[in-house]
CSV table of C-alpha atoms in Angstrom, one decimal:
chain,number,residue,atom,x,y,z
A,1,MET,CA,-27.6,-8.4,-46.3
A,2,GLN,CA,-25.3,-6.1,-48.3
A,3,LEU,CA,-24.6,-3.9,-45.2
A,4,TYR,CA,-24.1,-7.1,-43.0
A,5,LYS,CA,-21.4,-8.2,-45.6
A,6,ILE,CA,-19.8,-4.8,-45.5
A,7,TYR,CA,-19.7,-4.8,-41.8
A,8,GLN,CA,-18.0,-8.3,-41.9
A,9,VAL,CA,-15.2,-7.2,-44.2
A,10,GLY,CA,-14.5,-4.0,-42.0
A,11,ASN,CA,-14.7,-6.1,-38.9
A,12,PHE,CA,-12.2,-8.6,-40.6
A,13,ILE,CA,-10.0,-5.6,-41.7
A,14,LYS,CA,-10.0,-4.1,-38.3
A,15,ARG,CA,-9.0,-7.7,-36.9
A,16,THR,CA,-6.5,-7.9,-39.1
A,17,LEU,CA,-4.9,-4.7,-38.7
A,18,SER,CA,-5.0,-4.7,-34.8
A,19,ALA,CA,-3.4,-8.3,-35.0
A,20,ALA,CA,-0.5,-7.1,-37.4
A,21,ILE,CA,0.0,-4.3,-35.2
A,22,PHE,CA,-0.1,-6.5,-31.8
A,23,ALA,CA,2.5,-9.1,-33.4
A,24,ILE,CA,4.7,-6.4,-34.8
A,25,VAL,CA,4.9,-4.5,-31.2
A,26,LEU,CA,5.6,-7.9,-29.3
A,27,ILE,CA,8.2,-9.2,-31.8
A,28,ALA,CA,9.9,-5.8,-31.9
A,29,GLY,CA,10.0,-5.6,-28.0
A,30,ILE,CA,11.2,-9.5,-27.7
A,31,THR,CA,14.0,-9.4,-30.3
A,32,LEU,CA,15.4,-5.4,-30.6
A,33,HIS,CA,16.9,-4.8,-27.2
A,34,PRO,CA,16.5,-5.5,-23.5
A,35,VAL,CA,15.5,-1.9,-22.9
A,36,GLY,CA,12.6,-2.4,-25.7
A,37,PHE,CA,11.8,-5.9,-23.9
A,38,LEU,CA,11.4,-3.7,-20.8
A,39,ALA,CA,9.1,-1.1,-22.2
A,40,VAL,CA,6.7,-3.5,-24.0
A,41,PHE,CA,6.2,-6.1,-21.2
A,42,LEU,CA,6.2,-3.9,-18.2
A,43,GLY,CA,3.5,-1.7,-20.2
A,44,ILE,CA,1.6,-5.1,-20.6
A,45,THR,CA,2.2,-6.6,-17.0
A,46,LEU,CA,0.5,-3.0,-15.7
A,47,LEU,CA,-2.3,-3.0,-18.5
A,48,GLY,CA,-3.1,-6.8,-17.4
A,49,THR,CA,-3.2,-6.0,-13.8
A,50,PHE,CA,-5.3,-3.2,-14.2
A,51,GLU,CA,-7.8,-5.1,-16.5
A,52,PHE,CA,-8.1,-7.9,-14.1
A,53,TYR,CA,-8.5,-5.7,-11.1
A,54,LYS,CA,-11.5,-3.9,-13.5
A,55,LEU,CA,-12.8,-7.5,-14.0
A,56,ALA,CA,-12.7,-8.2,-10.1
A,57,LYS,CA,-15.0,-5.6,-9.4
A,58,LYS,CA,-17.6,-7.2,-11.2
A,59,ALA,CA,-17.7,-10.1,-8.7
A,60,ASP,CA,-18.7,-7.6,-5.9
A,61,SER,CA,-15.3,-6.9,-4.7
A,62,SER,CA,-12.9,-3.4,-4.8
A,63,PRO,CA,-9.6,-4.5,-5.3
A,64,GLN,CA,-6.8,-2.3,-4.2
A,65,PHE,CA,-5.7,-0.8,-7.6
A,66,VAL,CA,-3.1,1.6,-6.5
A,67,THR,CA,-1.2,-1.1,-4.4
A,68,GLY,CA,-1.8,-3.7,-7.0
A,69,MET,CA,-0.7,-1.7,-9.5
A,70,LEU,CA,2.7,-0.6,-7.9
A,71,ALA,CA,3.5,-4.0,-6.5
A,72,ALA,CA,2.8,-5.4,-10.0
A,73,GLY,CA,5.2,-2.8,-11.5
A,74,PHE,CA,8.0,-3.2,-8.9
A,75,LEU,CA,7.6,-7.1,-9.1
A,76,PHE,CA,8.6,-6.9,-12.7
A,77,LEU,CA,11.6,-4.4,-12.8
A,78,ALA,CA,12.7,-6.5,-9.7
A,79,CYS,CA,12.6,-9.6,-12.1
A,80,PHE,CA,14.4,-7.6,-14.8
A,81,ALA,CA,17.1,-6.3,-12.7
A,82,ASP,CA,17.7,-9.5,-11.0
A,83,LEU,CA,19.8,-11.3,-13.5
A,84,HIS,CA,21.7,-13.7,-11.5
A,85,LEU,CA,18.0,-15.2,-10.2
A,86,ASN,CA,18.0,-14.0,-6.8
A,87,ILE,CA,14.6,-15.7,-5.7
A,88,THR,CA,14.7,-14.1,-2.2
A,89,SER,CA,13.8,-10.5,-3.7
A,90,ILE,CA,10.8,-11.8,-5.5
A,91,PHE,CA,9.4,-13.4,-2.3
A,92,LEU,CA,10.7,-10.2,0.0
A,93,LEU,CA,8.4,-8.1,-2.5
A,94,LEU,CA,5.4,-10.6,-2.4
A,95,ALA,CA,6.1,-11.0,1.6
A,96,VAL,CA,5.5,-7.2,2.0
A,97,THR,CA,2.7,-6.7,-0.4
A,98,ILE,CA,0.8,-9.4,1.6
A,99,VAL,CA,1.2,-7.8,4.9
A,100,MET,CA,0.5,-4.5,3.7
A,101,LEU,CA,-2.9,-5.6,1.8
A,102,PRO,CA,-4.9,-6.3,4.9
A,103,ILE,CA,-3.4,-3.1,6.8
A,104,ILE,CA,-4.4,-0.8,4.0
A,105,GLU,CA,-7.8,-2.9,3.8
A,106,LEU,CA,-8.2,-2.0,7.6
A,107,TYR,CA,-8.6,1.8,6.5
A,108,ARG,CA,-10.7,1.6,3.2
A,109,LYS,CA,-14.1,0.9,4.8
A,110,LYS,CA,-15.1,-1.2,1.5
A,111,GLU,CA,-17.4,-3.8,1.4
A,112,ASN,CA,-16.4,-7.6,1.3
A,113,PRO,CA,-12.8,-6.8,2.7
A,114,PHE,CA,-11.3,-10.1,2.3
A,115,ALA,CA,-12.6,-10.4,-1.3
A,116,ASN,CA,-10.7,-7.3,-1.9
A,117,ILE,CA,-7.4,-8.6,-0.5
A,118,ALA,CA,-7.7,-11.9,-2.1
A,119,PHE,CA,-8.5,-10.4,-5.6
A,120,THR,CA,-5.9,-7.9,-5.0
A,121,LEU,CA,-3.5,-10.6,-4.3
A,122,LEU,CA,-4.6,-12.8,-7.2
A,123,GLY,CA,-3.9,-9.9,-9.8
A,124,LEU,CA,-0.4,-10.3,-8.5
A,125,LEU,CA,-0.1,-14.0,-8.7
A,126,TYR,CA,-2.1,-14.8,-11.8
A,127,VAL,CA,-1.2,-11.8,-13.8
A,128,ALA,CA,1.8,-9.8,-12.8
A,129,LEU,CA,3.9,-12.9,-11.4
A,130,PRO,CA,3.8,-14.8,-14.8
A,131,PHE,CA,4.8,-11.8,-16.9
A,132,SER,CA,7.6,-10.8,-14.6
A,133,LEU,CA,9.0,-14.7,-14.9
A,134,LEU,CA,9.5,-13.8,-18.9
A,135,ASN,CA,12.7,-11.7,-17.6
A,136,TYR,CA,14.1,-15.3,-16.9
A,137,MET,CA,13.4,-16.5,-20.2
A,138,VAL,CA,15.4,-13.8,-22.0
A,139,PHE,CA,18.3,-13.7,-19.3
A,140,PRO,CA,17.9,-17.7,-18.7
A,141,PHE,CA,21.5,-18.4,-17.7
A,142,ASN,CA,24.3,-16.5,-15.8
A,143,ASP,CA,26.3,-14.9,-18.4
A,144,GLN,CA,24.0,-11.7,-18.2
A,145,GLN,CA,23.2,-12.0,-21.9
A,146,PHE,CA,20.2,-11.1,-23.8
A,147,HIS,CA,18.9,-14.4,-25.3
A,148,TYR,CA,15.7,-13.5,-27.1
A,149,GLU,CA,15.3,-16.9,-28.9
A,150,ILE,CA,13.7,-18.5,-26.1
A,151,ILE,CA,11.0,-16.4,-25.5
A,152,LEU,CA,10.1,-15.7,-29.2
A,153,GLY,CA,10.0,-19.5,-29.4
A,154,VAL,CA,7.5,-19.9,-26.6
A,155,PHE,CA,5.2,-17.1,-28.1
A,156,VAL,CA,5.4,-18.7,-31.6
A,157,MET,CA,4.4,-22.0,-30.3
A,158,ILE,CA,1.4,-20.3,-28.5
A,159,TRP,CA,0.3,-18.9,-31.8
A,160,ALA,CA,0.9,-22.3,-33.7
A,161,ASN,CA,-1.0,-23.9,-30.9
A,162,ASP,CA,-4.0,-21.5,-31.0
A,163,THR,CA,-3.9,-21.5,-34.6
A,164,GLY,CA,-3.8,-25.1,-35.2
A,165,ALA,CA,-6.4,-25.9,-32.8
A,166,TYR,CA,-9.0,-23.4,-34.3
A,167,LEU,CA,-8.2,-24.7,-37.8
A,168,VAL,CA,-8.4,-28.3,-37.4
A,169,GLY,CA,-11.4,-27.9,-34.7
A,170,VAL,CA,-13.3,-25.8,-37.3
A,171,ASN,CA,-12.9,-28.3,-39.7
A,172,PHE,CA,-13.0,-31.7,-38.0
A,173,GLY,CA,-14.2,-31.1,-34.3
A,174,LYS,CA,-16.7,-33.2,-33.0
A,175,HIS,CA,-16.0,-34.1,-29.6
A,176,ARG,CA,-16.0,-31.3,-27.0
A,177,LEU,CA,-13.1,-30.9,-24.8
A,178,PHE,CA,-14.8,-28.8,-21.8
A,179,GLU,CA,-18.0,-28.0,-22.9
A,180,ARG,CA,-19.3,-26.4,-19.6
A,181,ILE,CA,-16.6,-23.8,-19.8
A,182,SER,CA,-15.7,-23.3,-23.7
A,183,PRO,CA,-18.3,-25.1,-26.0
A,184,LYS,CA,-16.6,-24.5,-29.0
A,185,LYS,CA,-13.2,-26.5,-28.3
A,186,SER,CA,-12.9,-30.0,-29.3
A,187,TRP,CA,-10.4,-32.6,-28.8
A,188,GLU,CA,-9.8,-33.0,-32.3
A,189,GLY,CA,-8.7,-29.3,-32.4
A,190,SER,CA,-6.3,-29.8,-29.2
A,191,ILE,CA,-4.6,-32.9,-30.7
A,192,GLY,CA,-4.3,-30.9,-34.3
A,193,GLY,CA,-2.7,-27.9,-32.2
A,194,ALA,CA,-0.7,-30.1,-30.3
A,195,ILE,CA,0.9,-31.8,-33.3
A,196,ILE,CA,1.4,-28.3,-35.1
A,197,THR,CA,3.1,-27.0,-32.1
A,198,LEU,CA,5.4,-29.9,-31.8
A,199,VAL,CA,6.3,-29.5,-35.4
A,200,VAL,CA,7.1,-25.9,-34.9
A,201,ALA,CA,9.0,-26.8,-31.9
A,202,TRP,CA,11.4,-29.3,-33.9
A,203,LEU,CA,11.8,-26.7,-37.0
A,204,TYR,CA,12.3,-24.1,-34.1
A,205,SER,CA,15.3,-26.1,-32.5
A,206,ASN,CA,17.1,-25.9,-35.8
A,207,TYR,CA,17.1,-22.4,-35.5
A,208,SER,CA,18.1,-21.6,-32.0
A,209,ASP,CA,20.8,-23.2,-30.1
A,210,ASP,CA,20.1,-22.2,-26.6
A,211,LEU,CA,18.2,-25.3,-26.1
A,212,THR,CA,18.6,-28.5,-27.7
A,213,GLN,CA,16.1,-30.1,-29.8
A,214,VAL,CA,14.8,-32.6,-27.0
A,215,GLN,CA,14.4,-29.2,-24.7
A,216,TRP,CA,12.5,-27.6,-27.6
A,217,LEU,CA,10.0,-30.4,-27.6
A,218,VAL,CA,9.4,-30.7,-24.0
A,219,THR,CA,8.9,-26.8,-24.0
A,220,GLY,CA,6.4,-27.5,-26.8
A,221,VAL,CA,4.7,-30.0,-24.5
A,222,ILE,CA,4.5,-27.3,-21.9
A,223,VAL,CA,2.9,-24.9,-24.2
A,224,VAL,CA,0.6,-27.3,-25.4
A,225,VAL,CA,-0.6,-28.5,-22.1
A,226,PHE,CA,-0.4,-25.3,-19.9
A,227,GLY,CA,-1.4,-23.1,-22.9
A,228,SER,CA,-4.6,-24.6,-23.2
A,229,ILE,CA,-5.5,-24.7,-19.5
A,230,GLY,CA,-4.5,-21.2,-19.3
A,231,ASP,CA,-7.3,-20.6,-22.1
A,232,LEU,CA,-9.9,-22.4,-19.9
A,233,VAL,CA,-9.0,-20.9,-17.1
A,234,GLU,CA,-9.3,-17.5,-18.3
A,235,SER,CA,-13.0,-18.6,-19.9
A,236,LEU,CA,-13.8,-19.8,-16.3
A,237,PHE,CA,-13.0,-16.5,-14.7
A,238,LYS,CA,-15.1,-14.5,-17.7
A,239,ARG,CA,-18.0,-17.1,-17.2
A,240,SER,CA,-18.1,-16.7,-13.5
A,241,ILE,CA,-18.6,-12.7,-13.9
A,242,ASN,CA,-20.9,-13.3,-17.0
A,243,ILE,CA,-18.5,-11.2,-19.6
A,244,LYS,CA,-17.4,-12.3,-23.2
A,245,ASP,CA,-14.1,-10.4,-23.4
A,246,SER,CA,-11.7,-9.3,-20.7
A,247,GLY,CA,-11.4,-5.9,-22.5
A,248,ASN,CA,-11.5,-3.9,-25.6
A,249,ILE,CA,-7.8,-2.6,-26.0
A,250,LEU,CA,-7.4,-4.5,-28.9
A,251,PRO,CA,-10.0,-4.1,-31.7
A,252,GLY,CA,-11.5,-7.3,-32.5
A,253,HIS,CA,-9.6,-9.3,-30.2
A,254,GLY,CA,-10.7,-8.4,-26.7
A,255,GLY,CA,-8.2,-7.3,-23.9
A,256,ILE,CA,-5.1,-8.2,-22.7
A,257,LEU,CA,-5.9,-11.4,-20.7
A,258,ASP,CA,-7.8,-12.5,-23.8
A,259,ARG,CA,-4.7,-12.2,-25.7
A,260,PHE,CA,-2.1,-13.5,-23.0
A,261,ASP,CA,-4.3,-16.0,-21.3
A,262,ALA,CA,-2.0,-19.0,-22.4
A,263,ILE,CA,1.1,-17.5,-21.2
A,264,LEU,CA,-0.1,-16.7,-17.4
A,265,LEU,CA,0.2,-20.6,-17.0
A,266,VAL,CA,2.8,-21.4,-19.8
A,267,SER,CA,5.3,-18.8,-18.0
A,268,PRO,CA,5.8,-20.2,-14.7
A,269,MET,CA,6.2,-23.7,-16.0
A,270,VAL,CA,8.8,-22.7,-18.6
A,271,PHE,CA,10.5,-20.9,-15.8
A,272,VAL,CA,10.6,-24.1,-13.9
A,273,PHE,CA,11.9,-26.2,-16.9
A,274,LEU,CA,14.8,-23.6,-17.5
A,275,GLN,CA,15.9,-23.3,-14.0
A,276,THR,CA,15.8,-27.1,-14.0
A,277,ILE,CA,18.2,-27.1,-17.3
A,278,LYS,CA,20.3,-24.3,-15.5
A,279,GLU,CA,20.9,-26.4,-12.6
A,280,PHE,CA,21.4,-29.9,-13.8
A,281,PHE,CA,22.3,-29.6,-17.4
A,282,HIS,CA,23.9,-26.4,-18.2
C-alpha cells in the first residue's frame, strides 16, 4: 500500500511537470514571435502526423511515411507563408499529393495498397491540415500583423472546456454522453464544460479586441461543440485499433493526438468562422 501511494505521488508529479512544460512551450510559441510559432507548431504538425501514421500501421496498413511527412511540412509552411490567404496554393499542394500517392504506391509492393493511400491522405486531412490552418488564426486579417490573441483564446477555451467537463463530470456525472466510445464522459460534464467555456470566452473578450464579444462567444460555442466531438473522434480511432494512448511523448498525458484531439476539428471550423468575419464584417 505504501509503495502504491509513493507511485501515485510520483505519477502525479510527473504529470504535473510535463503538463507545465507543455503549457509553457505552447504559450511561448503562440505569444512571443512568429518564428517561435512556426517552430513550435511545425514541430507539432510533424510529430502529430508521424504519430498518426504509426497508429495507422496497427490497422493493417503501411502508410507512406516519407511522402506524408514531407507533404505535411510543406502544407504548414505554405500556409505560414501565405499571409493573404491564397487558398489556391493549399489545394495545389493537396492535388499534387493526391496524384503522387497512388503512383508511389504502385512501386512499393505493399499489402492493402488502397488502405495505405487512404491512411496517408487521412493523416494530411485529419492532422496536418487543421494544424496548418492555425496560421490563419495568427494572421487572420490582411494587415500582415501577428495576432496571437485569437489562437491563444481558442486554446484557453479548449483547456477550460476539458477542465470544466472533467471536474463537473467526476462530481456530478450520471448520464453517459457516448458510452460506446467514451464510457466516462457524461452529459453533466459536457454541460458544465460548456458553461465554463462560455464564461471564459466572455472574460477573454474584455482582454482582446481582435473579435467582438459576440464573436468570442460564437468561438466559444465552436470550441464546445467541435472540441467535444474531436475528443470522441480520436477515442473512436484509438478504440478501432485497441490502444489507450496515441503515444507517450508527454509523460502521463499520452501522445500529441491525445493532447490536441479537440483542435483537430475546432481549427477548421474557427478558420471558416474567421473567413466569414473577414469577408462580411471586417
